[in-house]
């Protein structure tokens, strides 16, 4: 067993303390104890003696207490996943920022707190950083992020970023970023005067800025994103006001767009006429007031792709259009107001199955 290189015991229904004999596996490269129940024990210090480890996965294993500093000895570590444990409000250990080979750092929902240590900016090889769900973690200055030049996935949703006024400038340096999730983290509004100096990611595919209090200036930051790759944009539950600007016109790969629960006015942007890959459009709970026939006509280029259309809780008016040409439409929410003639029963023969 001393030559063992991979030990994967995830979801093996283990409980109780981790056997100390594992510390004898000096050639181990991978240790995965995720999805077990170690009954609130601390992560064993002896794991820090497994100097050949490249992957350490301890997610959802019911560990608690402080993370032992001995893990800082794992200089060959590529993957560290401590997500979904209870570290009792401890700060993110600074020693993690000196594990220079790290490529994946997963600390989601781990009950950590305090400011993000700027030492994380040393991790130039990092391509995945997930801090999701640690509601009392904060970062007043995201300058450290700009040094993570290899980063592809970043999730800081539910953190407190209310003081991080430089977040657009920091993110602009992450040119390889493909997924950005900053939902419900109180990020400040974008300063329109700084937009000319911000070149955003050239490869972004997923953008989630939902459940913040962003105003409509965020649209112009989005306009700086390279439009060739974006697939998913979530901006629900912000403070977006006024007409929908033509910032989506060149996003020919856009599949999902959610602008629901804002205060948007007018009609569906004419730029939507180019969204040939669109599968899901959610504009629910705004103040849009265009003729509903004209709105649907704007989406005609997506007749063979659109699967979900949610326009309810707006102020559309006019007659319900013929939607039978939307061959893949399966989920439809229009909402019926006195200003819209027709009813859901009249639509039923267009869809099989459908949600009206």
Short mmCIF file of C-alpha atoms in Angstrom, two decimals:
data_model
loop_
_atom_site.label_atom_id
_atom_site.label_comp_id
_atom_site.label_asym_id
_atom_site.label_seq_id
_atom_site.Cartn_x
_atom_site.Cartn_y
_atom_site.Cartn_z
CA UNK A 1 0.00 0.00 0.00
CA UNK A 2 2.95 2.35 0.50
CA UNK A 3 3.18 2.85 -3.29
CA UNK A 4 -0.49 3.83 -3.57
CA UNK A 5 -0.92 7.01 -5.62
CA UNK A 6 -4.69 7.47 -5.76
CA UNK A 7 -7.17 6.93 -2.94
CA UNK A 8 -10.71 7.90 -3.83
CA UNK A 9 -13.23 7.19 -1.07
CA UNK A 10 -15.89 9.75 -1.92
CA UNK A 11 -19.43 8.95 -0.83
CA UNK A 12 -18.29 5.74 0.87
CA UNK A 13 -20.51 6.17 3.94
CA UNK A 14 -17.52 6.60 6.25
CA UNK A 15 -17.96 8.20 9.66
CA UNK A 16 -15.83 8.93 12.70
CA UNK A 17 -12.20 10.09 12.65
CA UNK A 18 -9.96 9.74 9.61
CA UNK A 19 -7.65 6.73 10.19
CA UNK A 20 -4.14 8.02 11.01
CA UNK A 21 -2.66 5.15 8.97
CA UNK A 22 -3.41 7.22 5.88
CA UNK A 23 -0.43 9.33 6.89
CA UNK A 24 1.83 6.44 5.88
CA UNK A 25 0.86 6.72 2.21
CA UNK A 26 3.81 8.93 1.36
CA UNK A 27 3.47 8.50 -2.43
CA UNK A 28 -0.18 9.50 -2.57
CA UNK A 29 -1.05 11.96 -5.35
CA UNK A 30 -4.84 12.01 -4.94
CA UNK A 31 -6.88 11.83 -1.73
CA UNK A 32 -10.65 12.17 -2.02
CA UNK A 33 -12.73 11.82 1.16
CA UNK A 34 -15.66 13.93 -0.03
CA UNK A 35 -19.30 13.22 0.85
CA UNK A 36 -18.63 11.28 4.03
CA UNK A 37 -19.42 12.13 7.65
CA UNK A 38 -16.43 12.77 9.84
CA UNK A 39 -18.69 14.01 12.62
CA UNK A 40 -17.39 17.53 12.98
CA UNK A 41 -13.76 16.50 13.46
CA UNK A 42 -10.91 18.79 12.41
CA UNK A 43 -9.04 17.98 9.21
CA UNK A 44 -6.19 15.74 10.41
CA UNK A 45 -2.83 17.46 10.66
CA UNK A 46 -1.05 14.39 9.25
CA UNK A 47 -2.52 15.10 5.80
CA UNK A 48 0.04 17.92 5.63
CA UNK A 49 2.82 15.30 5.65
CA UNK A 50 1.62 13.76 2.35
CA UNK A 51 4.07 15.88 0.42
CA UNK A 52 3.35 14.32 -2.99
CA UNK A 53 -0.35 15.21 -2.93
CA UNK A 54 -1.63 16.97 -6.02
CA UNK A 55 -5.35 16.63 -5.35
CA UNK A 56 -7.00 16.98 -1.94
CA UNK A 57 -10.79 16.77 -1.99
CA UNK A 58 -12.63 17.01 1.32
CA UNK A 59 -15.93 18.57 0.24
CA UNK A 60 -19.15 17.89 2.14
CA UNK A 61 -17.37 15.65 4.65
CA UNK A 62 -18.60 17.32 7.86
CA UNK A 63 -15.21 18.66 8.89
CA UNK A 64 -15.15 21.63 11.25
CA UNK A 65 -12.78 23.75 13.27
CA UNK A 66 -9.81 25.66 11.86
CA UNK A 67 -7.99 24.40 8.78
CA UNK A 68 -4.66 23.04 10.05
CA UNK A 69 -1.65 25.12 8.94
CA UNK A 70 0.17 21.85 8.08
CA UNK A 71 -1.76 21.86 4.78
CA UNK A 72 0.57 24.71 3.81
CA UNK A 73 3.31 22.07 3.38
CA UNK A 74 1.54 20.59 0.34
CA UNK A 75 3.60 22.52 -2.18
CA UNK A 76 2.67 20.22 -5.09
CA UNK A 77 -1.07 20.66 -4.64
CA UNK A 78 -3.05 21.40 -7.82
CA UNK A 79 -6.57 20.97 -6.42
CA UNK A 80 -7.85 21.91 -2.96
CA UNK A 81 -11.57 21.42 -2.31
CA UNK A 82 -12.81 22.17 1.21
CA UNK A 83 -16.33 23.20 0.18
CA UNK A 84 -19.46 22.61 2.22
CA UNK A 85 -17.83 22.06 5.59
CA UNK A 86 -18.04 24.20 8.74
CA UNK A 87 -14.84 26.03 9.56
CA UNK A 88 -16.58 28.01 12.29
CA UNK A 89 -16.03 31.48 10.88
CA UNK A 90 -12.28 31.29 10.49
CA UNK A 91 -10.57 33.50 7.91
CA UNK A 92 -9.28 32.04 4.68
CA UNK A 93 -5.78 30.84 5.67
CA UNK A 94 -3.05 33.04 4.23
CA UNK A 95 -0.87 29.99 3.58
CA UNK A 96 -3.19 28.98 0.74
CA UNK A 97 -1.80 31.94 -1.19
CA UNK A 98 1.64 30.32 -1.14
CA UNK A 99 0.55 27.00 -2.67
CA UNK A 100 1.94 28.21 -5.97
CA UNK A 101 0.92 25.16 -8.03
CA UNK A 102 -2.79 25.46 -7.22
CA UNK A 103 -5.11 25.36 -10.21
CA UNK A 104 -8.43 24.77 -8.43
CA UNK A 105 -9.46 26.30 -5.10
CA UNK A 106 -12.94 25.40 -3.88
CA UNK A 107 -14.10 26.96 -0.61
CA UNK A 108 -17.84 27.31 -1.29
CA UNK A 109 -20.24 27.48 1.66
CA UNK A 110 -17.54 26.57 4.16
CA UNK A 111 -18.50 29.04 6.93
CA UNK A 112 -15.40 31.16 6.55
CA UNK A 113 -15.39 34.88 7.29
CA UNK A 114 -13.34 38.05 7.28
CA UNK A 115 -11.55 39.74 4.38
CA UNK A 116 -10.15 37.72 1.50
CA UNK A 117 -6.37 37.61 2.03
CA UNK A 118 -4.57 39.40 -0.81
CA UNK A 119 -2.07 36.51 -0.81
CA UNK A 120 -4.54 34.66 -3.05
CA UNK A 121 -3.30 36.98 -5.77
CA UNK A 122 -0.06 34.97 -5.80
CA UNK A 123 -1.83 32.00 -7.38
CA UNK A 124 -0.97 32.76 -10.98
CA UNK A 125 -1.76 29.19 -12.11
CA UNK A 126 -5.27 29.22 -10.64
CA UNK A 127 -8.04 28.58 -13.17
CA UNK A 128 -10.94 27.92 -10.75
CA UNK A 129 -11.80 29.99 -7.67
CA UNK A 130 -15.08 29.27 -5.89
CA UNK A 131 -15.86 31.23 -2.70
CA UNK A 132 -19.65 31.02 -3.11
CA UNK A 133 -21.98 31.23 -0.14
CA UNK A 134 -19.64 32.59 2.54
CA UNK A 135 -21.85 35.52 3.43
CA UNK A 136 -19.55 37.16 5.98
CA UNK A 137 -16.48 37.10 3.72
CA UNK A 138 -15.70 40.53 2.32
CA UNK A 139 -13.20 42.19 0.04
CA UNK A 140 -12.86 45.97 -0.06
CA UNK A 141 -10.27 45.87 -2.81
CA UNK A 142 -10.23 43.28 -5.58
CA UNK A 143 -6.85 44.32 -6.96
CA UNK A 144 -5.49 40.88 -5.97
CA UNK A 145 -7.85 39.32 -8.51
CA UNK A 146 -6.13 41.07 -11.39
CA UNK A 147 -3.02 38.94 -10.81
CA UNK A 148 -4.87 35.64 -11.43
CA UNK A 149 -4.07 35.72 -15.12
CA UNK A 150 -5.00 32.06 -15.71
CA UNK A 151 -8.45 32.28 -14.10
CA UNK A 152 -11.33 30.80 -16.08
CA UNK A 153 -14.05 30.29 -13.45
CA UNK A 154 -14.80 32.79 -10.65
CA UNK A 155 -17.70 32.51 -8.21
CA UNK A 156 -17.94 35.08 -5.42
CA UNK A 157 -21.73 35.05 -5.08
CA UNK A 158 -23.12 35.87 -1.64
CA UNK A 159 -19.91 37.52 -0.48
CA UNK A 160 -19.96 41.12 0.69
CA UNK A 161 -18.36 43.17 -2.09
CA UNK A 162 -20.18 46.42 -1.30
CA UNK A 163 -16.91 48.34 -0.91
CA UNK A 164 -15.15 46.87 -3.94
CA UNK A 165 -15.55 49.89 -6.21
CA UNK A 166 -12.67 48.73 -8.42
CA UNK A 167 -14.27 45.43 -9.40
CA UNK A 168 -14.64 46.25 -13.14
CA UNK A 169 -10.99 47.26 -13.43
CA UNK A 170 -9.81 44.12 -11.63
CA UNK A 171 -11.95 41.80 -13.72
CA UNK A 172 -10.80 43.46 -16.93
CA UNK A 173 -7.38 41.87 -16.45
CA UNK A 174 -8.85 38.35 -16.48
CA UNK A 175 -8.80 37.90 -20.23
CA UNK A 176 -9.27 34.09 -20.09
CA UNK A 177 -12.33 34.20 -17.82
CA UNK A 178 -15.22 32.11 -19.17
CA UNK A 179 -17.64 32.03 -16.18
CA UNK A 180 -18.24 34.92 -13.79
CA UNK A 181 -20.76 34.58 -10.97
CA UNK A 182 -21.25 37.60 -8.70
CA UNK A 183 -24.86 37.11 -7.64
CA UNK A 184 -26.22 38.73 -4.46
CA UNK A 185 -22.94 40.28 -3.34
CA UNK A 186 -23.87 43.99 -3.29
CA UNK A 187 -21.33 45.02 -5.89
CA UNK A 188 -21.27 48.79 -6.50
CA UNK A 189 -22.51 50.39 -9.70
CA UNK A 190 -20.15 50.79 -12.62
CA UNK A 191 -18.72 54.27 -13.10
CA UNK A 192 -19.56 55.09 -16.77
CA UNK A 193 -16.59 57.48 -16.99
CA UNK A 194 -14.18 54.58 -16.44
CA UNK A 195 -15.63 52.30 -19.11
CA UNK A 196 -13.38 53.61 -21.87
CA UNK A 197 -10.38 52.22 -19.99
CA UNK A 198 -11.81 48.77 -19.32
CA UNK A 199 -11.25 45.89 -21.73
CA UNK A 200 -13.31 43.00 -20.41
CA UNK A 201 -12.77 39.28 -20.91
CA UNK A 202 -12.42 38.14 -24.50
CA UNK A 203 -13.83 34.67 -23.76
CA UNK A 204 -16.69 35.15 -21.27
CA UNK A 205 -19.49 32.62 -21.71
CA UNK A 206 -21.53 32.95 -18.51
CA UNK A 207 -22.23 36.20 -16.63
CA UNK A 208 -24.40 36.21 -13.48
CA UNK A 209 -24.83 39.59 -11.75
CA UNK A 210 -28.33 38.90 -10.43
CA UNK A 211 -29.72 40.07 -7.08
CA UNK A 212 -27.53 43.12 -6.74
CA UNK A 213 -28.67 46.75 -6.90
CA UNK A 214 -26.97 47.62 -10.16
CA UNK A 215 -28.31 50.47 -12.27
CA UNK A 216 -28.42 50.55 -16.07
CA UNK A 217 -24.77 51.56 -16.41
CA UNK A 218 -23.99 47.84 -16.16
CA UNK A 219 -25.32 47.44 -19.70
CA UNK A 220 -22.39 49.45 -21.03
CA UNK A 221 -19.88 47.36 -19.13
CA UNK A 222 -21.49 44.29 -20.70
CA UNK A 223 -21.10 45.94 -24.10
CA UNK A 224 -17.31 45.74 -23.61
CA UNK A 225 -17.45 41.96 -23.31
CA UNK A 226 -16.42 40.10 -26.45
CA UNK A 227 -19.77 39.23 -27.98
CA UNK A 228 -18.67 36.11 -29.87
CA UNK A 229 -18.72 33.72 -26.92
CA UNK A 230 -21.39 34.86 -24.43
CA UNK A 231 -24.02 32.15 -23.89
CA UNK A 232 -25.76 33.08 -20.62
CA UNK A 233 -26.49 36.44 -18.96
CA UNK A 234 -28.43 36.77 -15.69
CA UNK A 235 -29.33 40.29 -14.52
CA UNK A 236 -32.54 39.55 -12.61
CA UNK A 237 -33.51 41.60 -9.55
CA UNK A 238 -31.36 44.69 -10.00
CA UNK A 239 -32.32 48.37 -10.46
CA UNK A 240 -32.21 48.47 -14.26
CA UNK A 241 -34.37 51.31 -15.58
CA UNK A 242 -35.42 52.82 -18.89
CA UNK A 243 -35.35 51.16 -22.32
CA UNK A 244 -33.29 48.04 -22.98
CA UNK A 245 -30.23 49.37 -24.85
CA UNK A 246 -28.86 47.73 -27.99
CA UNK A 247 -25.93 46.09 -26.21
CA UNK A 248 -26.91 42.52 -27.13
CA UNK A 249 -26.99 43.11 -30.89
CA UNK A 250 -23.75 41.28 -31.70
CA UNK A 251 -24.15 38.44 -29.17
CA UNK A 252 -25.00 35.84 -31.77
CA UNK A 253 -24.14 32.97 -29.39
CA UNK A 254 -26.45 34.19 -26.61
CA UNK A 255 -28.63 31.29 -25.44
CA UNK A 256 -30.13 32.54 -22.15
CA UNK A 257 -30.99 36.12 -21.15
CA UNK A 258 -32.76 36.99 -17.87
CA UNK A 259 -33.62 40.64 -17.22
CA UNK A 260 -36.59 39.95 -14.95
CA UNK A 261 -37.63 41.92 -11.84
CA UNK A 262 -36.25 45.29 -12.85
CA UNK A 263 -37.90 48.56 -13.97
CA UNK A 264 -37.21 48.36 -17.70
CA UNK A 265 -39.54 50.32 -19.98
CA UNK A 266 -40.51 50.51 -23.63
CA UNK A 267 -40.35 47.39 -25.77
CA UNK A 268 -38.04 44.54 -26.64
CA UNK A 269 -34.84 45.99 -28.04
CA UNK A 270 -34.50 45.87 -31.82
CA UNK A 271 -31.05 44.40 -31.22
CA UNK A 272 -32.79 41.16 -30.28
CA UNK A 273 -33.47 40.69 -33.99
CA UNK A 274 -29.96 39.25 -34.30
CA UNK A 275 -30.12 36.72 -31.43
CA UNK A 276 -30.22 33.66 -33.65
CA UNK A 277 -29.18 31.20 -30.88
CA UNK A 278 -31.62 32.39 -28.21
CA UNK A 279 -33.32 29.57 -26.29
CA UNK A 280 -34.59 31.32 -23.15
CA UNK A 281 -35.73 34.93 -22.69
CA UNK A 282 -37.10 36.11 -19.33
CA UNK A 283 -38.36 39.70 -19.05
CA UNK A 284 -40.89 39.10 -16.29
CA UNK A 285 -41.87 41.85 -13.82
CA UNK A 286 -40.70 44.97 -15.62
CA UNK A 287 -42.68 47.92 -17.05
CA UNK A 288 -42.42 46.99 -20.72
CA UNK A 289 -45.38 48.38 -22.66
CA UNK A 290 -44.95 47.62 -26.36
CA UNK A 291 -47.54 46.04 -28.62
CA UNK A 292 -47.10 42.36 -27.86
CA UNK A 293 -47.27 41.46 -31.54
CA UNK A 294 -44.34 43.76 -32.33
CA UNK A 295 -42.34 42.30 -29.42
CA UNK A 296 -42.79 38.75 -30.64
CA UNK A 297 -41.94 39.79 -34.19
CA UNK A 298 -38.62 41.14 -32.92
CA UNK A 299 -37.75 37.58 -31.87
CA UNK A 300 -38.56 36.01 -35.22
CA UNK A 301 -34.93 35.07 -35.92
CA UNK A 302 -35.17 32.67 -32.95
CA UNK A 303 -38.18 30.80 -34.36
CA UNK A 304 -36.21 27.56 -34.51
CA UNK A 305 -34.35 27.90 -31.20
CA UNK A 306 -36.56 29.64 -28.62
CA UNK A 307 -37.82 27.22 -25.95
CA UNK A 308 -38.78 29.53 -23.06
CA UNK A 309 -40.42 32.97 -23.28
CA UNK A 310 -41.51 34.79 -20.12
CA UNK A 311 -43.10 38.23 -20.62
CA UNK A 312 -45.63 38.20 -17.78
CA UNK A 313 -46.16 41.01 -15.26
CA UNK A 314 -45.50 43.76 -17.80
CA UNK A 315 -47.80 46.23 -19.58
CA UNK A 316 -47.90 44.77 -23.09
CA UNK A 317 -50.97 45.53 -25.14
CA UNK A 318 -52.63 44.44 -28.39
CA UNK A 319 -53.64 41.03 -29.75
CA UNK A 320 -51.83 37.83 -28.98
CA UNK A 321 -49.76 36.89 -32.03
CA UNK A 322 -49.55 33.58 -33.84
CA UNK A 323 -46.78 31.72 -32.04
CA UNK A 324 -47.02 28.47 -33.95
CA UNK A 325 -43.93 29.32 -36.01
CA UNK A 326 -41.78 29.03 -32.84
CA UNK A 327 -41.29 25.33 -33.39
CA UNK A 328 -39.37 24.57 -30.17
CA UNK A 329 -41.34 26.75 -27.75
CA UNK A 330 -42.25 24.70 -24.68
CA UNK A 331 -42.59 27.21 -21.84
CA UNK A 332 -44.64 30.39 -22.35
CA UNK A 333 -45.62 32.97 -19.76
CA UNK A 334 -47.40 36.01 -21.12
CA UNK A 335 -49.79 37.08 -18.34
CA UNK A 336 -53.18 38.38 -19.36
CA UNK A 337 -54.00 42.04 -18.84
CA UNK A 338 -57.12 43.89 -19.98
CA UNK A 339 -54.97 45.55 -22.66
CA UNK A 340 -54.07 42.17 -24.22
CA UNK A 341 -56.83 40.41 -26.14
CA UNK A 342 -56.95 36.63 -26.32
CA UNK A 343 -56.48 33.98 -23.66
CA UNK A 344 -54.35 30.99 -22.82
CA UNK A 345 -56.96 28.53 -24.08
CA UNK A 346 -56.61 29.97 -27.55
CA UNK A 347 -52.89 29.22 -27.50
CA UNK A 348 -52.98 25.61 -26.42
CA UNK A 349 -53.03 24.11 -29.89
CA UNK A 350 -49.68 25.75 -30.68
CA UNK A 351 -47.64 23.85 -28.14
CA UNK A 352 -47.15 20.26 -27.06
CA UNK A 353 -46.41 20.20 -24.21
CA UNK A 354 -46.39 23.77 -22.90
CA UNK A 355 -46.74 25.87 -19.78
CA UNK A 356 -48.97 28.86 -20.30
#
